mmCIF file of C-alpha atoms in Angstrom:
data_model
loop_
_atom_site.group_PDB
_atom_site.id
_atom_site.type_symbol
_atom_site.label_atom_id
_atom_site.label_comp_id
_atom_site.label_asym_id
_atom_site.label_seq_id
_atom_site.Cartn_x
_atom_site.Cartn_y
_atom_site.Cartn_z
ATOM 1 C CA MET A 1171 -7.258 -1.853 -20.724
ATOM 2 C CA THR A 1172 -10.686 -3.260 -21.584
ATOM 3 C CA HIS A 1173 -10.883 -6.790 -20.383
ATOM 4 C CA PRO A 1174 -13.841 -8.841 -21.564
ATOM 5 C CA ASP A 1175 -14.476 -10.000 -18.075
ATOM 6 C CA SER A 1176 -13.969 -7.051 -15.758
ATOM 7 C CA ASN A 1177 -14.393 -9.152 -12.621
ATOM 8 C CA ARG A 1178 -11.275 -11.175 -13.310
ATOM 9 C CA SER A 1179 -8.428 -8.698 -13.188
ATOM 10 C CA HIS A 1180 -4.799 -9.661 -13.844
ATOM 11 C CA PRO A 1181 -3.161 -11.317 -10.845
ATOM 12 C CA CYS A 1182 -0.474 -8.628 -10.778
ATOM 13 C CA THR A 1183 -3.034 -5.847 -10.419
ATOM 14 C CA LYS A 1184 -4.514 -7.744 -7.557
ATOM 15 C CA ILE A 1185 -1.087 -8.076 -5.898
ATOM 16 C CA ILE A 1186 -0.494 -4.341 -6.317
ATOM 17 C CA LYS A 1187 -3.887 -3.387 -4.854
ATOM 18 C CA ASN A 1188 -3.267 -5.824 -2.029
ATOM 19 C CA GLY A 1189 -0.026 -3.960 -1.105
ATOM 20 C CA ILE A 1190 -1.618 -0.533 -1.275
ATOM 21 C CA PHE A 1191 -4.869 -1.212 0.563
ATOM 22 C CA THR A 1192 -5.626 -4.651 1.983
ATOM 23 C CA GLU A 1193 -2.196 -5.265 3.521
ATOM 24 C CA ASN A 1194 -0.867 -1.710 3.695
ATOM 25 C CA PRO A 1195 2.545 -2.027 5.334
ATOM 26 C CA ILE A 1196 2.036 0.929 7.740
ATOM 27 C CA PHE A 1197 -1.664 1.012 8.557
ATOM 28 C CA VAL A 1198 -2.336 -2.702 8.535
ATOM 29 C CA GLN A 1199 0.930 -4.564 9.138
ATOM 30 C CA VAL A 1200 2.568 -1.771 11.203
ATOM 31 C CA LEU A 1201 6.042 -2.447 9.794
ATOM 32 C CA GLY A 1202 8.844 0.001 9.022
ATOM 33 C CA MET A 1203 7.551 2.765 11.351
ATOM 34 C CA CYS A 1204 10.910 4.597 11.836
ATOM 35 C CA PRO A 1205 10.996 6.558 8.542
ATOM 36 C CA VAL A 1206 7.234 7.246 8.714
ATOM 37 C CA LEU A 1207 7.791 9.317 11.871
ATOM 38 C CA ALA A 1208 11.314 10.541 11.332
ATOM 39 C CA ILE A 1209 11.374 12.155 7.897
ATOM 40 C CA THR A 1210 7.732 13.190 7.442
ATOM 41 C CA THR A 1211 8.272 16.784 8.410
ATOM 42 C CA SER A 1212 7.320 17.769 4.821
ATOM 43 C CA THR A 1213 5.372 16.263 1.969
ATOM 44 C CA LEU A 1214 8.426 16.344 -0.330
ATOM 45 C CA ASN A 1215 10.459 14.280 2.166
ATOM 46 C CA GLY A 1216 7.598 11.792 2.277
ATOM 47 C CA ILE A 1217 7.519 11.481 -1.521
ATOM 48 C CA SER A 1218 11.294 11.079 -1.853
ATOM 49 C CA MET A 1219 11.538 8.502 0.969
ATOM 50 C CA GLY A 1220 8.539 6.636 -0.521
ATOM 51 C CA ALA A 1221 10.152 6.550 -3.963
ATOM 52 C CA ALA A 1222 13.548 5.459 -2.614
ATOM 53 C CA THR A 1223 11.972 2.631 -0.577
ATOM 54 C CA THR A 1224 9.754 1.535 -3.453
ATOM 55 C CA ALA A 1225 12.808 1.333 -5.736
ATOM 56 C CA VAL A 1226 14.818 -0.787 -3.239
ATOM 57 C CA LEU A 1227 11.799 -2.967 -2.454
ATOM 58 C CA THR A 1228 10.983 -3.652 -6.118
ATOM 59 C CA PHE A 1229 14.538 -4.427 -7.245
ATOM 60 C CA SER A 1230 15.439 -6.513 -4.206
ATOM 61 C CA ASN A 1231 12.161 -8.460 -4.639
ATOM 62 C CA ILE A 1232 12.932 -9.193 -8.312
ATOM 63 C CA PHE A 1233 16.508 -10.178 -7.585
ATOM 64 C CA ILE A 1234 15.640 -12.435 -4.598
ATOM 65 C CA SER A 1235 12.836 -14.024 -6.593
ATOM 66 C CA ILE A 1236 15.261 -14.851 -9.450
ATOM 67 C CA LEU A 1237 17.733 -16.358 -6.978
ATOM 68 C CA ARG A 1238 15.083 -18.105 -4.870
ATOM 69 C CA LYS A 1239 15.998 -21.627 -5.984
ATOM 70 C CA ALA A 1240 19.768 -21.069 -5.682
ATOM 71 C CA VAL A 1241 19.731 -19.742 -2.125
ATOM 72 C CA PRO A 1242 20.179 -22.363 0.646
ATOM 73 C CA THR A 1243 17.499 -21.951 3.286
ATOM 74 C CA ALA A 1244 19.922 -21.947 6.228
ATOM 75 C CA VAL A 1245 21.801 -18.840 5.148
ATOM 76 C CA ARG A 1246 18.947 -17.056 3.302
ATOM 77 C CA ILE A 1247 18.566 -14.133 5.738
ATOM 78 C CA PRO A 1248 22.182 -12.900 5.468
ATOM 79 C CA ILE A 1249 22.047 -13.291 1.697
ATOM 80 C CA PHE A 1250 18.783 -11.294 1.487
ATOM 81 C CA VAL A 1251 20.264 -8.601 3.755
ATOM 82 C CA VAL A 1252 23.356 -8.266 1.562
ATOM 83 C CA ILE A 1253 21.249 -8.018 -1.610
ATOM 84 C CA ILE A 1254 19.081 -5.330 -0.003
ATOM 85 C CA ALA A 1255 22.138 -3.463 1.297
ATOM 86 C CA GLY A 1256 23.534 -3.488 -2.265
ATOM 87 C CA PHE A 1257 20.437 -1.833 -3.701
ATOM 88 C CA VAL A 1258 20.375 0.684 -0.839
ATOM 89 C CA THR A 1259 23.947 1.630 -1.669
ATOM 90 C CA ILE A 1260 22.976 2.165 -5.313
ATOM 91 C CA VAL A 1261 19.997 4.330 -4.354
ATOM 92 C CA GLU A 1262 22.195 6.366 -1.980
ATOM 93 C CA PHE A 1263 24.691 7.084 -4.789
ATOM 94 C CA LEU A 1264 21.978 8.040 -7.230
ATOM 95 C CA LEU A 1265 20.361 10.442 -4.736
ATOM 96 C CA ARG A 1266 23.698 11.996 -3.812
ATOM 97 C CA ALA A 1267 24.598 12.544 -7.469
ATOM 98 C CA TYR A 1268 21.314 13.724 -8.938
ATOM 99 C CA VAL A 1269 19.250 15.258 -6.053
ATOM 100 C CA PRO A 1270 21.683 16.365 -3.372
ATOM 101 C CA GLY A 1271 18.921 18.365 -1.644
ATOM 102 C CA VAL A 1272 16.882 15.212 -1.056
ATOM 103 C CA TYR A 1273 20.061 13.358 -0.023
ATOM 104 C CA SER A 1274 20.854 15.798 2.751
ATOM 105 C CA ALA A 1275 17.205 16.127 3.869
ATOM 106 C CA LEU A 1276 16.852 12.349 4.341
ATOM 107 C CA GLY A 1277 20.397 12.055 5.780
ATOM 108 C CA ILE A 1278 20.994 9.012 7.957
ATOM 109 C CA TYR A 1279 17.578 7.538 7.135
ATOM 110 C CA ILE A 1280 18.811 6.503 3.666
ATOM 111 C CA PRO A 1281 21.297 3.838 4.924
ATOM 112 C CA LEU A 1282 18.606 2.840 7.440
ATOM 113 C CA ILE A 1283 16.354 1.652 4.553
ATOM 114 C CA VAL A 1284 18.361 -1.610 4.850
ATOM 115 C CA VAL A 1285 16.832 -2.369 8.218
ATOM 116 C CA ASN A 1286 13.302 -1.378 7.209
ATOM 117 C CA CYS A 1287 11.327 -4.440 8.257
ATOM 118 C CA ILE A 1288 9.012 -4.272 5.216
ATOM 119 C CA ILE A 1289 11.805 -5.010 2.763
ATOM 120 C CA LEU A 1290 13.189 -8.099 4.528
ATOM 121 C CA GLY A 1291 9.602 -9.099 5.374
ATOM 122 C CA ARG A 1292 8.529 -9.115 1.707
ATOM 123 C CA ALA A 1293 11.761 -10.878 0.698
ATOM 124 C CA GLU A 1294 11.062 -13.643 3.206
ATOM 125 C CA ASN A 1295 7.287 -13.914 2.870
ATOM 126 C CA PHE A 1296 6.696 -13.164 -0.820
ATOM 127 C CA ALA A 1297 9.681 -12.837 -3.177
ATOM 128 C CA SER A 1298 11.321 -16.082 -2.069
ATOM 129 C CA LYS A 1299 8.106 -17.987 -2.938
ATOM 130 C CA HIS A 1300 6.876 -16.368 -6.151
ATOM 131 C CA ASN A 1301 8.075 -15.738 -9.711
ATOM 132 C CA PRO A 1302 9.907 -12.490 -10.573
ATOM 133 C CA LEU A 1303 6.919 -10.783 -12.245
ATOM 134 C CA ARG A 1304 4.703 -11.284 -9.178
ATOM 135 C CA ALA A 1305 7.561 -10.342 -6.870
ATOM 136 C CA ALA A 1306 7.982 -7.081 -8.829
ATOM 137 C CA ALA A 1307 4.222 -6.346 -8.568
ATOM 138 C CA ASP A 1308 4.352 -7.038 -4.849
ATOM 139 C CA GLY A 1309 7.356 -4.707 -4.470
ATOM 140 C CA VAL A 1310 5.564 -1.919 -6.384
ATOM 141 C CA GLY A 1311 2.321 -2.384 -4.437
ATOM 142 C CA MET A 1312 3.896 -2.517 -0.968
ATOM 143 C CA GLY A 1313 6.207 0.391 -1.907
ATOM 144 C CA LEU A 1314 3.269 2.528 -3.053
ATOM 145 C CA GLY A 1315 1.279 1.619 0.093
ATOM 146 C CA PHE A 1316 4.265 2.684 2.202
ATOM 147 C CA ALA A 1317 4.700 5.890 0.164
ATOM 148 C CA MET A 1318 0.993 6.680 0.542
ATOM 149 C CA ALA A 1319 1.291 6.546 4.332
ATOM 150 C CA LEU A 1320 4.430 8.705 4.276
ATOM 151 C CA ILE A 1321 2.750 11.300 2.045
ATOM 152 C CA ILE A 1322 -0.413 11.435 4.164
ATOM 153 C CA VAL A 1323 1.506 11.926 7.392
ATOM 154 C CA GLY A 1324 3.959 14.333 5.687
ATOM 155 C CA ALA A 1325 1.153 16.473 4.264
ATOM 156 C CA PHE A 1326 -0.644 16.678 7.632
ATOM 157 C CA ARG A 1327 2.533 17.678 9.457
ATOM 158 C CA GLU A 1328 3.671 20.200 6.857
ATOM 159 C CA ILE A 1329 0.240 21.929 6.624
ATOM 160 C CA LEU A 1330 -0.352 22.045 10.392
ATOM 161 C CA GLY A 1331 3.288 22.648 11.412
ATOM 162 C CA SER A 1332 4.851 24.935 8.761
ATOM 163 C CA GLY A 1333 1.708 26.226 7.067
ATOM 164 C CA THR A 1334 2.886 25.162 3.612
ATOM 165 C CA PHE A 1335 2.200 22.314 1.221
ATOM 166 C CA LEU A 1336 4.774 20.734 -1.114
ATOM 167 C CA SER A 1337 7.411 23.287 -0.188
ATOM 168 C CA GLY A 1338 10.705 22.713 -1.982
ATOM 169 C CA THR A 1339 8.854 21.931 -5.211
ATOM 170 C CA PRO A 1340 7.563 24.365 -7.901
ATOM 171 C CA PHE A 1341 3.961 23.641 -6.737
ATOM 172 C CA MET A 1342 4.417 25.076 -3.289
ATOM 173 C CA LEU A 1343 1.283 26.505 -1.602
ATOM 174 C CA THR A 1344 1.311 28.649 1.535
ATOM 175 C CA LEU A 1345 -1.502 29.061 4.043
ATOM 176 C CA PRO A 1346 -2.624 32.672 4.643
ATOM 177 C CA PRO A 1347 -0.670 34.225 7.530
ATOM 178 C CA GLY A 1348 -3.784 34.512 9.722
ATOM 179 C CA ILE A 1349 -3.915 30.729 10.292
ATOM 180 C CA PRO A 1350 -1.727 29.729 13.240
ATOM 181 C CA ARG A 1351 1.140 27.190 12.781
ATOM 182 C CA THR A 1352 1.786 24.604 15.466
ATOM 183 C CA ILE A 1353 5.571 24.134 15.545
ATOM 184 C CA LEU A 1354 5.208 21.111 17.865
ATOM 185 C CA ILE A 1355 3.751 19.116 14.911
ATOM 186 C CA VAL A 1356 7.029 19.389 13.039
ATOM 187 C CA LEU A 1357 9.063 18.494 16.163
ATOM 188 C CA PRO A 1358 9.511 14.799 17.131
ATOM 189 C CA PRO A 1359 6.397 14.532 19.389
ATOM 190 C CA GLY A 1360 4.295 15.703 16.444
ATOM 191 C CA GLY A 1361 5.326 12.608 14.523
ATOM 192 C CA PHE A 1362 3.850 10.285 17.076
ATOM 193 C CA LEU A 1363 0.742 12.417 17.625
ATOM 194 C CA THR A 1364 -0.030 12.834 13.886
ATOM 195 C CA LEU A 1365 0.400 9.137 13.066
ATOM 196 C CA GLY A 1366 -1.731 8.239 16.153
ATOM 197 C CA PHE A 1367 -4.556 10.549 15.019
ATOM 198 C CA VAL A 1368 -4.328 9.465 11.338
ATOM 199 C CA MET A 1369 -4.651 5.814 12.422
ATOM 200 C CA ALA A 1370 -7.547 6.607 14.749
ATOM 201 C CA ILE A 1371 -9.387 8.441 11.921
ATOM 202 C CA ARG A 1372 -8.771 5.558 9.551
ATOM 203 C CA LYS A 1373 -10.077 3.046 12.120
ATOM 204 C CA HIS A 1374 -13.129 5.202 12.790
ATOM 205 C CA ILE A 1375 -13.992 5.381 9.071
ATOM 206 C CA LEU A 1376 -13.469 1.645 8.622
ATOM 207 C CA ASP A 1377 -15.601 0.823 11.714
ATOM 208 C CA LYS A 1378 -18.418 2.978 10.364
ATOM 209 C CA LYS A 1379 -18.235 1.335 6.940
ATOM 210 C CA LYS A 1380 -18.276 -2.077 8.522
ATOM 211 C CA THR A 1381 -21.396 -1.332 10.596
ATOM 212 C CA VAL A 1382 -23.156 0.040 7.486
ATOM 213 C CA LYS A 1383 -22.230 -3.093 5.545
ATOM 214 C CA VAL A 1384 -23.445 -5.369 8.328
ATOM 215 C CA ALA A 1385 -26.705 -3.424 8.527
ATOM 216 C CA GLU A 1386 -27.166 -3.760 4.722
ATOM 217 C CA ASN A 1387 -26.428 -7.433 4.891
ATOM 218 C CA ASN A 1388 -28.881 -7.899 7.674
ATOM 219 C CA GLU A 1389 -31.587 -6.176 5.664
ATOM 220 C CA PHE A 1390 -30.807 -8.428 2.730
ATOM 221 C CA THR A 1391 -30.953 -11.689 4.665
ATOM 222 C CA HIS A 1392 -34.014 -10.345 6.439
ATOM 223 C CA CYS A 1393 -35.692 -9.874 3.089
ATOM 224 C CA LEU A 1394 -34.576 -13.258 1.812
ATOM 225 C CA SER A 1395 -35.911 -15.072 4.800
ATOM 226 C CA LYS A 1396 -39.244 -13.322 4.412
ATOM 227 C CA CYS A 1397 -39.483 -13.911 0.692
ATOM 228 C CA SER A 1398 -41.557 -17.014 1.080
ATOM 229 C CA SER A 1399 -44.082 -15.032 2.993
ATOM 230 C CA CYS A 1400 -43.997 -12.030 0.609
ATOM 231 C CA LYS A 1401 -47.278 -11.179 -0.923
ATOM 232 C CA MET B 811 33.336 17.018 22.340
ATOM 233 C CA SER B 812 33.624 15.807 25.892
ATOM 234 C CA LEU B 813 32.399 12.358 26.853
ATOM 235 C CA PRO B 814 29.674 13.447 29.390
ATOM 236 C CA ILE B 815 28.147 15.568 26.672
ATOM 237 C CA VAL B 816 28.198 12.648 24.248
ATOM 238 C CA PHE B 817 26.398 10.593 26.940
ATOM 239 C CA LEU B 818 23.728 13.193 27.735
ATOM 240 C CA SER B 819 23.148 13.900 24.074
ATOM 241 C CA ALA B 820 22.714 10.259 23.040
ATOM 242 C CA ALA B 821 20.725 9.166 26.119
ATOM 243 C CA LEU B 822 18.432 12.078 26.743
ATOM 244 C CA VAL B 823 18.498 15.063 24.393
ATOM 245 C CA ASN B 824 18.600 13.136 21.132
ATOM 246 C CA ASN B 825 17.001 9.987 22.600
ATOM 247 C CA PHE B 826 17.098 7.397 19.889
ATOM 248 C CA VAL B 827 13.506 6.302 20.238
ATOM 249 C CA LEU B 828 11.765 9.528 21.177
ATOM 250 C CA SER B 829 13.545 12.022 19.026
ATOM 251 C CA ARG B 830 15.295 10.116 16.289
ATOM 252 C CA PHE B 831 12.552 7.466 15.902
ATOM 253 C CA MET B 832 14.973 4.554 15.717
ATOM 254 C CA GLY B 833 14.118 1.169 17.119
ATOM 255 C CA LEU B 834 10.375 1.791 17.112
ATOM 256 C CA CYS B 835 9.395 -1.825 16.313
ATOM 257 C CA PRO B 836 10.791 -3.300 19.534
ATOM 258 C CA PHE B 837 9.704 -0.159 21.359
ATOM 259 C CA LEU B 838 6.079 -0.720 20.445
ATOM 260 C CA GLY B 839 6.299 -4.515 20.471
ATOM 261 C CA VAL B 840 8.217 -5.339 23.627
ATOM 262 C CA SER B 841 7.090 -2.574 25.929
ATOM 263 C CA LYS B 842 3.931 -4.336 27.086
ATOM 264 C CA ASN B 843 5.431 -5.350 30.439
ATOM 265 C CA LEU B 844 8.345 -4.345 32.519
ATOM 266 C CA LYS B 845 10.243 -7.602 32.690
ATOM 267 C CA THR B 846 10.665 -8.254 28.912
ATOM 268 C CA ALA B 847 11.435 -4.573 28.480
ATOM 269 C CA LEU B 848 14.310 -4.851 30.937
ATOM 270 C CA GLY B 849 15.785 -7.963 29.219
ATOM 271 C CA MET B 850 15.490 -6.402 25.823
ATOM 272 C CA GLY B 851 17.066 -3.191 27.036
ATOM 273 C CA ALA B 852 20.097 -5.042 28.436
ATOM 274 C CA ALA B 853 20.607 -7.004 25.233
ATOM 275 C CA VAL B 854 20.360 -3.827 23.102
ATOM 276 C CA ILE B 855 22.846 -1.920 25.274
ATOM 277 C CA PHE B 856 25.327 -4.769 24.864
ATOM 278 C CA VAL B 857 24.830 -5.096 21.123
ATOM 279 C CA MET B 858 24.954 -1.334 20.503
ATOM 280 C CA GLY B 859 28.121 -0.925 22.576
ATOM 281 C CA THR B 860 30.053 -3.745 20.977
ATOM 282 C CA SER B 861 28.852 -3.058 17.436
ATOM 283 C CA SER B 862 29.785 0.598 17.804
ATOM 284 C CA ILE B 863 33.385 -0.402 18.662
ATOM 285 C CA ILE B 864 33.744 -3.051 15.939
ATOM 286 C CA THR B 865 32.137 -0.995 13.139
ATOM 287 C CA PHE B 866 34.300 2.022 14.089
ATOM 288 C CA ILE B 867 37.529 -0.035 13.953
ATOM 289 C CA VAL B 868 36.491 -1.736 10.698
ATOM 290 C CA ASN B 869 35.611 1.643 9.139
ATOM 291 C CA GLU B 870 38.901 3.260 10.250
ATOM 292 C CA HIS B 871 41.328 0.470 9.465
ATOM 293 C CA ILE B 872 39.775 -1.416 6.592
ATOM 294 C CA LEU B 873 37.214 0.708 4.689
ATOM 295 C CA LEU B 874 38.951 4.093 4.883
ATOM 296 C CA ALA B 875 42.436 2.592 4.571
ATOM 297 C CA TYR B 876 41.600 0.865 1.313
ATOM 298 C CA ASN B 877 39.204 3.530 -0.106
ATOM 299 C CA LEU B 878 36.203 1.204 0.310
ATOM 300 C CA GLU B 879 34.036 3.550 2.327
ATOM 301 C CA TYR B 880 31.164 3.171 -0.134
ATOM 302 C CA LEU B 881 30.756 -0.415 1.151
ATOM 303 C CA TYR B 882 29.906 0.766 4.661
ATOM 304 C CA ILE B 883 26.234 -0.169 4.590
ATOM 305 C CA ILE B 884 26.936 -3.779 3.549
ATOM 306 C CA ALA B 885 29.895 -4.100 5.921
ATOM 307 C CA PHE B 886 28.055 -2.706 8.944
ATOM 308 C CA ILE B 887 24.933 -4.761 8.500
ATOM 309 C CA LEU B 888 26.967 -7.935 8.171
ATOM 310 C CA ILE B 889 28.967 -7.075 11.324
ATOM 311 C CA ILE B 890 25.758 -6.421 13.269
ATOM 312 C CA ALA B 891 24.071 -9.580 12.018
ATOM 313 C CA SER B 892 27.007 -11.785 12.998
ATOM 314 C CA LEU B 893 27.413 -10.019 16.321
ATOM 315 C CA VAL B 894 23.794 -10.689 17.201
ATOM 316 C CA GLN B 895 24.273 -14.392 16.288
ATOM 317 C CA LEU B 896 27.358 -14.462 18.544
ATOM 318 C CA VAL B 897 25.475 -12.812 21.439
ATOM 319 C CA GLU B 898 22.717 -15.292 20.983
ATOM 320 C CA ALA B 899 25.152 -18.218 21.173
ATOM 321 C CA ILE B 900 26.926 -16.779 24.236
ATOM 322 C CA ILE B 901 23.699 -16.116 26.119
ATOM 323 C CA LYS B 902 22.488 -19.583 25.256
ATOM 324 C CA ARG B 903 25.701 -21.092 26.776
ATOM 325 C CA ILE B 904 25.843 -18.939 29.875
ATOM 326 C CA SER B 905 22.215 -18.647 30.983
ATOM 327 C CA ARG B 906 19.453 -20.831 29.603
ATOM 328 C CA THR B 907 16.770 -18.883 31.541
ATOM 329 C CA LEU B 908 17.775 -15.480 30.102
ATOM 330 C CA TYR B 909 17.832 -17.062 26.631
ATOM 331 C CA THR B 910 14.287 -18.331 26.856
ATOM 332 C CA ALA B 911 13.077 -15.044 28.436
ATOM 333 C CA LEU B 912 14.390 -13.003 25.534
ATOM 334 C CA GLY B 913 13.084 -15.506 22.984
ATOM 335 C CA VAL B 914 12.456 -14.084 19.529
ATOM 336 C CA TYR B 915 13.569 -10.607 20.475
ATOM 337 C CA LEU B 916 17.251 -11.534 20.316
ATOM 338 C CA PRO B 917 17.502 -12.163 16.534
ATOM 339 C CA LEU B 918 15.241 -9.164 15.972
ATOM 340 C CA ILE B 919 17.952 -6.841 17.276
ATOM 341 C CA THR B 920 19.575 -7.150 13.852
ATOM 342 C CA THR B 921 16.697 -5.271 12.281
ATOM 343 C CA ASN B 922 16.602 -2.681 15.114
ATOM 344 C CA CYS B 923 17.534 0.373 13.169
ATOM 345 C CA ALA B 924 18.997 2.035 16.304
ATOM 346 C CA VAL B 925 21.943 -0.396 16.077
ATOM 347 C CA LEU B 926 22.838 0.436 12.488
ATOM 348 C CA GLY B 927 21.833 4.070 13.157
ATOM 349 C CA VAL B 928 24.367 4.593 15.954
ATOM 350 C CA ALA B 929 27.149 2.925 13.877
ATOM 351 C CA VAL B 930 26.461 5.328 10.975
ATOM 352 C CA ILE B 931 26.264 8.371 13.294
ATOM 353 C CA ASN B 932 29.598 7.399 14.818
ATOM 354 C CA ILE B 933 31.450 7.549 11.505
ATOM 355 C CA ARG B 934 29.657 10.679 10.275
ATOM 356 C CA GLU B 935 30.685 12.728 13.365
ATOM 357 C CA GLU B 936 33.988 14.323 12.388
ATOM 358 C CA GLU B 937 35.629 14.528 15.784
ATOM 359 C CA PHE B 938 34.680 11.102 17.101
ATOM 360 C CA SER B 939 37.404 8.789 18.393
ATOM 361 C CA LEU B 940 37.017 5.093 19.228
ATOM 362 C CA LEU B 941 36.236 6.003 22.857
ATOM 363 C CA HIS B 942 33.574 8.519 21.729
ATOM 364 C CA ALA B 943 32.013 5.860 19.498
ATOM 365 C CA ALA B 944 31.929 3.298 22.374
ATOM 366 C CA VAL B 945 30.366 5.832 24.811
ATOM 367 C CA ASN B 946 27.870 6.948 22.190
ATOM 368 C CA GLY B 947 26.818 3.360 21.475
ATOM 369 C CA ILE B 948 26.356 2.450 25.114
ATOM 370 C CA SER B 949 24.535 5.702 26.016
ATOM 371 C CA ALA B 950 22.251 5.367 23.029
ATOM 372 C CA GLY B 951 21.428 1.892 24.240
ATOM 373 C CA ALA B 952 20.802 3.259 27.723
ATOM 374 C CA GLY B 953 18.491 5.930 26.331
ATOM 375 C CA PHE B 954 16.576 3.262 24.416
ATOM 376 C CA THR B 955 16.201 1.209 27.602
ATOM 377 C CA LEU B 956 15.058 4.237 29.619
ATOM 378 C CA ALA B 957 12.376 5.024 27.041
ATOM 379 C CA LEU B 958 11.358 1.366 26.896
ATOM 380 C CA LEU B 959 11.025 1.099 30.675
ATOM 381 C CA LEU B 960 9.075 4.363 31.058
ATOM 382 C CA PHE B 961 6.754 3.322 28.300
ATOM 383 C CA ALA B 962 6.234 -0.184 29.714
ATOM 384 C CA CYS B 963 5.067 1.374 33.005
ATOM 385 C CA ILE B 964 2.655 3.674 31.212
ATOM 386 C CA ARG B 965 1.228 0.857 29.100
ATOM 387 C CA GLU B 966 0.706 -1.348 32.108
ATOM 388 C CA GLU B 967 -1.390 1.505 33.601
ATOM 389 C CA MET B 968 -3.223 2.170 30.344
ATOM 390 C CA VAL B 969 -4.706 -1.310 30.160
ATOM 391 C CA ALA B 970 -7.272 -0.380 32.831
ATOM 392 C CA ASN B 971 -8.403 2.885 31.236
ATOM 393 C CA ALA B 972 -11.543 3.515 29.200
ATOM 394 C CA ILE B 973 -10.280 4.563 25.768
ATOM 395 C CA PRO B 974 -12.521 5.739 22.885
ATOM 396 C CA LYS B 975 -13.087 2.891 20.446
ATOM 397 C CA ALA B 976 -11.258 4.395 17.475
ATOM 398 C CA PHE B 977 -8.182 5.068 19.597
ATOM 399 C CA ARG B 978 -7.828 1.577 21.087
ATOM 400 C CA GLY B 979 -4.624 -0.304 20.347
ATOM 401 C CA LEU B 980 -1.952 1.402 18.291
ATOM 402 C CA PRO B 981 -3.328 4.939 18.025
ATOM 403 C CA ILE B 982 -3.412 5.583 21.769
ATOM 404 C CA THR B 983 0.016 3.934 22.146
ATOM 405 C CA LEU B 984 1.473 6.339 19.577
ATOM 406 C CA ILE B 985 -0.192 9.336 21.268
ATOM 407 C CA ALA B 986 1.210 8.255 24.642
ATOM 408 C CA ALA B 987 4.647 7.985 23.042
ATOM 409 C CA GLY B 988 4.159 11.493 21.638
ATOM 410 C CA LEU B 989 3.450 12.822 25.140
ATOM 411 C CA ILE B 990 6.597 11.223 26.570
ATOM 412 C CA SER B 991 8.553 12.530 23.620
ATOM 413 C CA MET B 992 7.202 16.028 24.454
ATOM 414 C CA ALA B 993 8.527 15.631 27.957
ATOM 415 C CA PHE B 994 11.957 14.647 26.583
ATOM 416 C CA LEU B 995 11.978 17.901 24.577
ATOM 417 C CA GLY B 996 12.619 19.532 27.963
ATOM 418 C CA PHE B 997 16.092 17.987 28.061
ATOM 419 C CA GLY B 998 17.035 20.122 25.039
ATOM 420 C CA GLY B 999 18.080 22.871 27.466
ATOM 421 C CA ILE B 1000 20.881 20.816 28.993
ATOM 422 C CA LEU B 1001 23.315 21.163 26.188
#
């Protein structure tokens, strides 16, 4: 992947990065909050929900983008919803057949992927206006951004609440028994509290970065303006 | 399962917003003042009640009868979407003022996951009859409205408070929701 001009990256890479960072569905757009709070009692749940949503988002984006010229504008929303519901049904079947543990852990939140605002939002705002390749990149980027938020919140809640990390996988780690576990964090209120604190921390870091950047810029302009008088 | 228990469970103990996390978008979006919260709550109770009844009948007499139960996601979301359109048309005819007051929130009820959520819960509960489903739908809507109203009052108070910079906006809103949710944990002892 050595491009002669490293500044000009492929548009698809840009779209993926945009989904993960610049327009992160959870932290920036605040869409699709229900699963972020409901199923993030463990990291594994976060990973599986993130993967399921990314799959639905990518395939529905591609499909809607292919059909974008054939769909009449007046009835586009019901058509998009049916396409999304179709892919959710497929994902539900696959999970039930191959990973029944994940299927029962996510439970009712699998059919609810249909009403996740991110998926319809991307269909409406991106896939119906761009070619299939870009729509796929957007689906992957937004899906990964969503998964990242789920995994961060899930990891926080699992470590603080149950004292484990990645339980249910072969890589499970357990905190030493001396460290207290706060059961409240795994209960419903913990979902709200954890996401609230994670968002506040993110905002604090971003604010700091911004002030540093502004200060640097000021120094720069300061220097530039004084250049004529430099000796 | 007796009907009062279904009611208490859906409205308080397993409150849809505060313990199942369904319908968070309107919960965070519409709860800025009491009046819109009330209108939204009423519309949601109506849609959840009627959609519970219709999806239950469709599931029992069409999907199960013809071995089509794998189509439930598609069937339910279509029923809910058309129901919301119908409600929108009816409200527009009956009361112009209510229609303008609810504005964009009406069509958004389709993507309120509490509506699809209650329909799916109804068909997954083994011992539920049509009456149970209807009561469950209406009480879940009532629980949603209760949470929305409580939260609207708290947010109206919060505007005047000095909040640390990093917590302003969404973070403090989520933490406040967490505190109410903690209070709702206390209802767990009822059942």
